[in-house]
Coordinates of N, CA and C in Angstrom, one line a residue:
M1 N -24.1 1.4 12.7 CA -23.0 0.8 12.0 C -21.9 0.4 13.0
T2 N -21.4 -0.7 12.9 CA -20.3 -1.2 13.8 C -18.9 -0.7 13.3
T3 N -18.0 -0.5 14.2 CA -16.7 -0.1 13.8 C -15.9 -1.4 13.4
P4 N -15.3 -1.4 12.2 CA -14.6 -2.6 11.8 C -13.4 -2.8 12.7
A5 N -13.1 -4.1 12.9 CA -11.9 -4.5 13.7 C -10.6 -4.0 12.9
A6 N -9.7 -3.6 13.7 CA -8.4 -3.2 13.0 C -7.7 -4.5 12.6
P7 N -7.0 -4.4 11.5 CA -6.2 -5.6 11.0 C -5.2 -6.1 12.1
A8 N -5.1 -7.4 12.1 CA -4.1 -8.0 13.0 C -2.7 -7.7 12.5
V9 N -1.7 -7.6 13.4 CA -0.3 -7.4 13.1 C 0.1 -8.7 12.4
N10 N 1.0 -8.6 11.4 CA 1.5 -9.7 10.6 C 0.5 -10.3 9.6
T11 N -0.5 -9.5 9.3 CA -1.5 -10.0 8.3 C -1.5 -9.0 7.1
V12 N -1.9 -9.5 5.9 CA -2.1 -8.6 4.8 C -3.2 -7.6 5.1
A13 N -2.9 -6.3 5.1 CA -3.8 -5.3 5.5 C -4.0 -4.2 4.5
W14 N -3.4 -4.3 3.4 CA -3.5 -3.2 2.4 C -3.0 -3.8 1.0
F15 N -3.4 -3.2 -0.1 CA -2.9 -3.5 -1.4 C -2.7 -2.2 -2.1
E16 N -1.8 -2.2 -3.1 CA -1.6 -1.1 -4.0 C -1.5 -1.6 -5.4
I17 N -2.0 -0.8 -6.3 CA -1.9 -1.0 -7.7 C -1.2 0.2 -8.3
A18 N -0.1 0.1 -9.0 CA 0.6 1.2 -9.6 C 0.4 1.1 -11.1
S19 N 0.2 2.3 -11.7 CA 0.0 2.3 -13.1 C 0.3 3.7 -13.7
D20 N 0.7 3.7 -14.9 CA 0.9 5.0 -15.6 C -0.5 5.6 -16.1
D21 N -1.5 4.7 -15.9 CA -2.9 5.1 -16.3 C -3.8 4.8 -15.1
P22 N -3.7 5.5 -14.0 CA -4.5 5.3 -12.9 C -6.0 5.4 -13.2
E23 N -6.4 6.3 -14.1 CA -7.8 6.5 -14.4 C -8.3 5.2 -15.1
G24 N -7.6 4.6 -16.0 CA -8.0 3.4 -16.6 C -8.1 2.2 -15.6
V25 N -7.1 2.2 -14.6 CA -7.1 1.1 -13.6 C -8.4 1.3 -12.8
Q26 N -8.7 2.6 -12.4 CA -9.9 2.8 -11.6 C -11.1 2.4 -12.3
R27 N -11.2 2.7 -13.6 CA -12.4 2.4 -14.4 C -12.5 0.8 -14.5
F28 N -11.4 0.1 -14.7 CA -11.4 -1.3 -14.9 C -11.9 -2.0 -13.6
Y29 N -11.2 -1.7 -12.5 CA -11.6 -2.4 -11.2 C -13.0 -1.9 -10.7
G30 N -13.3 -0.7 -11.0 CA -14.6 -0.2 -10.6 C -15.7 -1.0 -11.3
D31 N -15.6 -1.1 -12.6 CA -16.5 -1.8 -13.4 C -16.5 -3.3 -13.1
L32 N -15.4 -3.9 -12.9 CA -15.3 -5.3 -12.7 C -15.8 -5.7 -11.3
F33 N -15.4 -5.0 -10.3 CA -15.7 -5.5 -8.9 C -16.6 -4.5 -8.1
G34 N -16.9 -3.3 -8.7 CA -17.7 -2.4 -8.0 C -16.9 -1.6 -6.9
W35 N -15.6 -1.6 -7.0 CA -14.8 -0.8 -6.1 C -15.1 0.6 -6.2
R36 N -14.9 1.4 -5.1 CA -15.1 2.8 -5.1 C -13.7 3.5 -4.9
F37 N -13.6 4.7 -5.4 CA -12.3 5.4 -5.3 C -12.5 6.8 -4.8
R38 N -11.6 7.3 -4.1 CA -11.6 8.7 -3.8 C -10.1 9.2 -3.7
T39 N -9.9 10.5 -3.9 CA -8.6 11.0 -3.9 C -8.1 11.1 -2.5
D40 N -6.8 10.7 -2.3 CA -6.2 10.8 -1.0 C -5.6 12.3 -0.9
E41 N -6.3 13.1 -0.1 CA -5.9 14.5 -0.1 C -4.5 14.8 0.4
N42 N -4.0 14.0 1.4 CA -2.6 14.2 1.8 C -1.6 14.0 0.7
S43 N -1.9 13.0 -0.1 CA -1.0 12.7 -1.3 C -1.1 13.8 -2.3
A44 N -2.3 14.2 -2.6 CA -2.6 15.2 -3.5 C -1.9 16.6 -3.1
A45 N -1.8 16.8 -1.9 CA -1.2 18.0 -1.4 C 0.3 18.1 -1.7
V46 N 0.9 16.9 -1.9 CA 2.4 16.9 -2.2 C 2.6 16.5 -3.7
G47 N 1.5 16.6 -4.5 CA 1.6 16.4 -5.9 C 1.6 14.9 -6.4
M48 N 1.1 14.0 -5.5 CA 1.0 12.6 -5.9 C -0.4 12.2 -6.2
D49 N -0.6 11.4 -7.3 CA -1.9 10.9 -7.7 C -2.1 9.6 -7.0
Y50 N -2.8 9.6 -5.8 CA -3.1 8.4 -5.0 C -4.6 8.4 -4.8
R51 N -5.2 7.2 -5.1 CA -6.6 7.1 -5.0 C -6.9 5.9 -4.0
L52 N -7.7 6.2 -3.0 CA -8.0 5.3 -1.9 C -9.2 4.4 -2.4
V53 N -9.1 3.1 -2.1 CA -10.0 2.1 -2.6 C -10.9 1.6 -1.4
S54 N -12.2 1.5 -1.7 CA -13.1 0.9 -0.7 C -14.0 -0.1 -1.5
Y55 N -14.5 -1.1 -0.9 CA -15.3 -2.1 -1.6 C -16.8 -1.6 -1.6
D56 N -17.5 -2.0 -2.6 CA -18.9 -1.6 -2.6 C -19.7 -2.1 -1.4
G57 N -20.3 -1.2 -0.7 CA -21.1 -1.5 0.5 C -20.3 -1.4 1.7
D58 N -19.0 -0.9 1.7 CA -18.2 -0.8 2.8 C -17.4 0.5 2.7
E59 N -17.4 1.3 3.7 CA -16.7 2.6 3.7 C -15.2 2.4 4.1
E60 N -14.8 1.3 4.7 CA -13.4 1.1 5.1 C -12.5 1.1 3.9
V61 N -11.4 1.9 4.0 CA -10.5 1.9 2.9 C -9.6 0.7 3.1
C62 N -9.3 0.0 1.9 CA -8.6 -1.2 2.0 C -7.3 -1.3 1.1
G63 N -7.2 -0.2 0.3 CA -6.0 -0.2 -0.7 C -5.9 1.1 -1.4
G64 N -5.0 1.1 -2.4 CA -4.8 2.3 -3.1 C -4.3 2.1 -4.5
V65 N -4.6 3.0 -5.4 CA -4.1 3.0 -6.8 C -3.3 4.3 -6.9
F66 N -2.1 4.2 -7.4 CA -1.3 5.4 -7.6 C -0.7 5.5 -9.0
G67 N -0.6 6.8 -9.5 CA -0.1 7.1 -10.8 C 1.4 7.1 -10.7
T68 N 2.1 6.3 -11.6 CA 3.5 6.2 -11.6 C 4.2 7.3 -12.4
R69 N 3.4 7.9 -13.3 CA 4.0 8.9 -14.3 C 5.1 8.3 -15.1
G70 N 5.1 7.0 -15.3 CA 6.1 6.3 -16.0 C 7.4 6.2 -15.3
D71 N 7.5 6.5 -14.0 CA 8.7 6.4 -13.3 C 9.1 5.0 -12.8
M72 N 8.1 4.1 -12.9 CA 8.3 2.7 -12.5 C 7.3 1.8 -13.3
P73 N 7.6 0.5 -13.4 CA 6.6 -0.3 -14.1 C 5.4 -0.5 -13.3
G74 N 4.3 -0.7 -14.0 CA 3.0 -1.0 -13.3 C 3.2 -2.3 -12.5
H75 N 2.5 -2.4 -11.4 CA 2.5 -3.6 -10.6 C 1.4 -3.6 -9.5
A76 N 1.1 -4.7 -8.9 CA 0.2 -4.8 -7.8 C 1.0 -5.5 -6.7
V77 N 0.8 -5.0 -5.5 CA 1.6 -5.5 -4.3 C 0.7 -5.6 -3.1
F78 N 1.0 -6.6 -2.3 CA 0.3 -6.6 -1.0 C 1.2 -6.1 0.1
T79 N 0.6 -5.5 1.1 CA 1.4 -5.0 2.2 C 0.9 -5.6 3.6
V80 N 1.8 -5.8 4.4 CA 1.6 -6.5 5.7 C 1.8 -5.5 6.8
L81 N 0.8 -5.5 7.7 CA 0.9 -4.6 8.9 C 1.9 -5.2 9.9
V82 N 2.9 -4.5 10.3 CA 3.9 -4.9 11.3 C 4.0 -4.0 12.4
R83 N 4.7 -4.4 13.5 CA 4.8 -3.5 14.7 C 5.9 -2.5 14.4
D84 N 7.0 -2.9 13.7 CA 8.2 -2.0 13.6 C 8.8 -2.3 12.2
V85 N 8.7 -1.3 11.3 CA 9.2 -1.4 9.9 C 10.7 -1.7 9.9
A86 N 11.5 -0.9 10.6 CA 12.9 -1.1 10.6 C 13.3 -2.4 11.1
E87 N 12.8 -2.9 12.2 CA 13.1 -4.2 12.7 C 12.7 -5.3 11.7
T88 N 11.6 -5.2 11.1 CA 11.1 -6.2 10.1 C 12.1 -6.2 8.9
C89 N 12.5 -5.0 8.5 CA 13.5 -5.0 7.4 C 14.8 -5.7 7.7
R90 N 15.2 -5.6 8.9 CA 16.4 -6.3 9.4 C 16.2 -7.8 9.4
T91 N 15.0 -8.2 9.8 CA 14.7 -9.7 9.8 C 14.6 -10.2 8.4
V92 N 14.0 -9.4 7.5 CA 13.9 -9.8 6.1 C 15.3 -10.2 5.5
E93 N 16.3 -9.3 5.8 CA 17.6 -9.5 5.3 C 18.2 -10.8 6.0
T94 N 18.0 -11.0 7.2 CA 18.5 -12.2 7.9 C 17.9 -13.4 7.3
L95 N 16.7 -13.4 6.8 CA 16.0 -14.5 6.3 C 16.3 -14.7 4.8
G96 N 17.1 -13.9 4.2 CA 17.5 -14.0 2.8 C 16.8 -13.2 1.8
G97 N 15.9 -12.3 2.3 CA 15.2 -11.3 1.5 C 16.0 -10.1 1.3
K98 N 15.5 -9.1 0.5 CA 16.2 -7.9 0.2 C 15.3 -6.7 0.5
V99 N 15.9 -5.7 1.1 CA 15.2 -4.4 1.3 C 15.4 -3.6 0.1
L100 N 14.3 -3.2 -0.5 CA 14.4 -2.3 -1.8 C 14.3 -0.9 -1.4
S101 N 13.6 -0.5 -0.4 CA 13.6 0.9 0.1 C 13.7 0.9 1.6
Q102 N 14.6 1.7 2.1 CA 14.7 1.8 3.5 C 13.4 2.4 4.1
V103 N 13.2 2.4 5.3 CA 12.0 2.9 5.9 C 11.7 4.3 5.5
V104 N 10.5 4.5 4.9 CA 10.0 5.8 4.5 C 9.1 6.3 5.7
R105 N 9.5 7.4 6.3 CA 8.8 8.0 7.4 C 7.8 9.0 6.8
N106 N 6.5 8.8 7.1 CA 5.5 9.6 6.5 C 4.8 10.4 7.6
E107 N 4.9 11.7 7.6 CA 4.3 12.5 8.7 C 2.8 12.4 8.7
S108 N 2.2 12.2 7.6 CA 0.7 12.2 7.5 C 0.1 10.8 7.3
G109 N 0.9 9.8 7.5 CA 0.4 8.4 7.3 C 1.4 7.4 7.8
P110 N 1.3 6.2 7.4 CA 2.1 5.1 8.0 C 3.6 5.2 7.5
D111 N 4.5 4.6 8.3 CA 5.8 4.3 7.9 C 5.8 3.1 7.0
F112 N 6.6 3.0 6.0 CA 6.6 1.8 5.1 C 7.9 1.5 4.5
A113 N 8.0 0.3 3.9 CA 9.2 -0.1 3.1 C 8.7 -1.2 2.1
Y114 N 9.5 -1.3 1.0 CA 9.2 -2.3 0.0 C 10.4 -3.3 0.0
L115 N 10.0 -4.6 -0.2 CA 11.0 -5.6 0.0 C 10.8 -6.7 -1.1
H116 N 11.8 -7.6 -1.2 CA 11.7 -8.8 -2.0 C 11.9 -10.0 -1.1
D117 N 11.1 -11.0 -1.3 CA 11.3 -12.3 -0.6 C 12.5 -13.0 -1.2
P118 N 13.0 -14.1 -0.7 CA 14.2 -14.8 -1.3 C 14.0 -15.2 -2.8
S119 N 12.7 -15.3 -3.2 CA 12.4 -15.7 -4.6 C 12.3 -14.5 -5.5
G120 N 12.4 -13.3 -4.9 CA 12.3 -12.1 -5.7 C 10.9 -11.5 -5.8
N121 N 10.0 -12.0 -5.1 CA 8.6 -11.4 -5.1 C 8.5 -10.2 -4.3
L122 N 7.9 -9.1 -4.9 CA 7.8 -7.8 -4.2 C 6.6 -7.9 -3.2
F123 N 6.9 -7.3 -2.0 CA 5.8 -7.1 -1.1 C 6.2 -5.8 -0.2
G124 N 5.2 -5.3 0.5 CA 5.5 -4.1 1.3 C 5.1 -4.4 2.8
I125 N 5.6 -3.6 3.6 CA 5.3 -3.6 5.1 C 5.0 -2.2 5.5
F126 N 4.1 -2.1 6.5 CA 3.8 -0.8 7.1 C 3.5 -0.8 8.5
A127 N 3.6 0.3 9.2 CA 3.3 0.4 10.6 C 2.7 1.8 10.8
P128 N 1.8 2.0 11.8 CA 1.4 3.4 12.0 C 2.5 4.3 12.3
A129 N 2.4 5.6 11.8 CA 3.4 6.6 12.0 C 4.0 6.6 13.4
G130 N 5.3 6.7 13.5 CA 5.9 6.7 14.8 C 6.0 5.5 15.6
S131 N 5.7 4.3 15.0 CA 5.7 3.0 15.7 C 7.2 2.6 16.0

C-alpha cells in the first residue's frame, strides 16, 4: 500500500458536518456513499462526540462529523490547509472577510479557526499544531 500524498497548502483538505443527531448523519452518509466512521479518541477524552470519516476502500481520514448537542445549528463546512492560522485570519480581515473564532490551539491536533468570506459563507482553516 502506498502512502497518500499530504494535501497541498491552500487547498480544501478536510470537511466537517455538524448535527444534533450525529448518529443519523452517520447512518445517512454511510448508506448513501459508503463512508466509514470511527470515534476520535482525543475528542472523546474531553467529552466531545467527534467521528472521523474515511471513504469506502480508503483508510485515509478526510473529514469529521460532530455532535452539536443543540449548541449551534447544523451545518457542513470545508476547511483549507494553511501554513499559519493567525496570519491567514489577519489576511481574511484585510480582504473583507470576518473571523468568527480566533485561533483555537489544540494540543492533540491541528490549530484552526472559522471565518466568513465577504459574502457571509462559512469556511474553516487549519494548520498542524504549533505551525
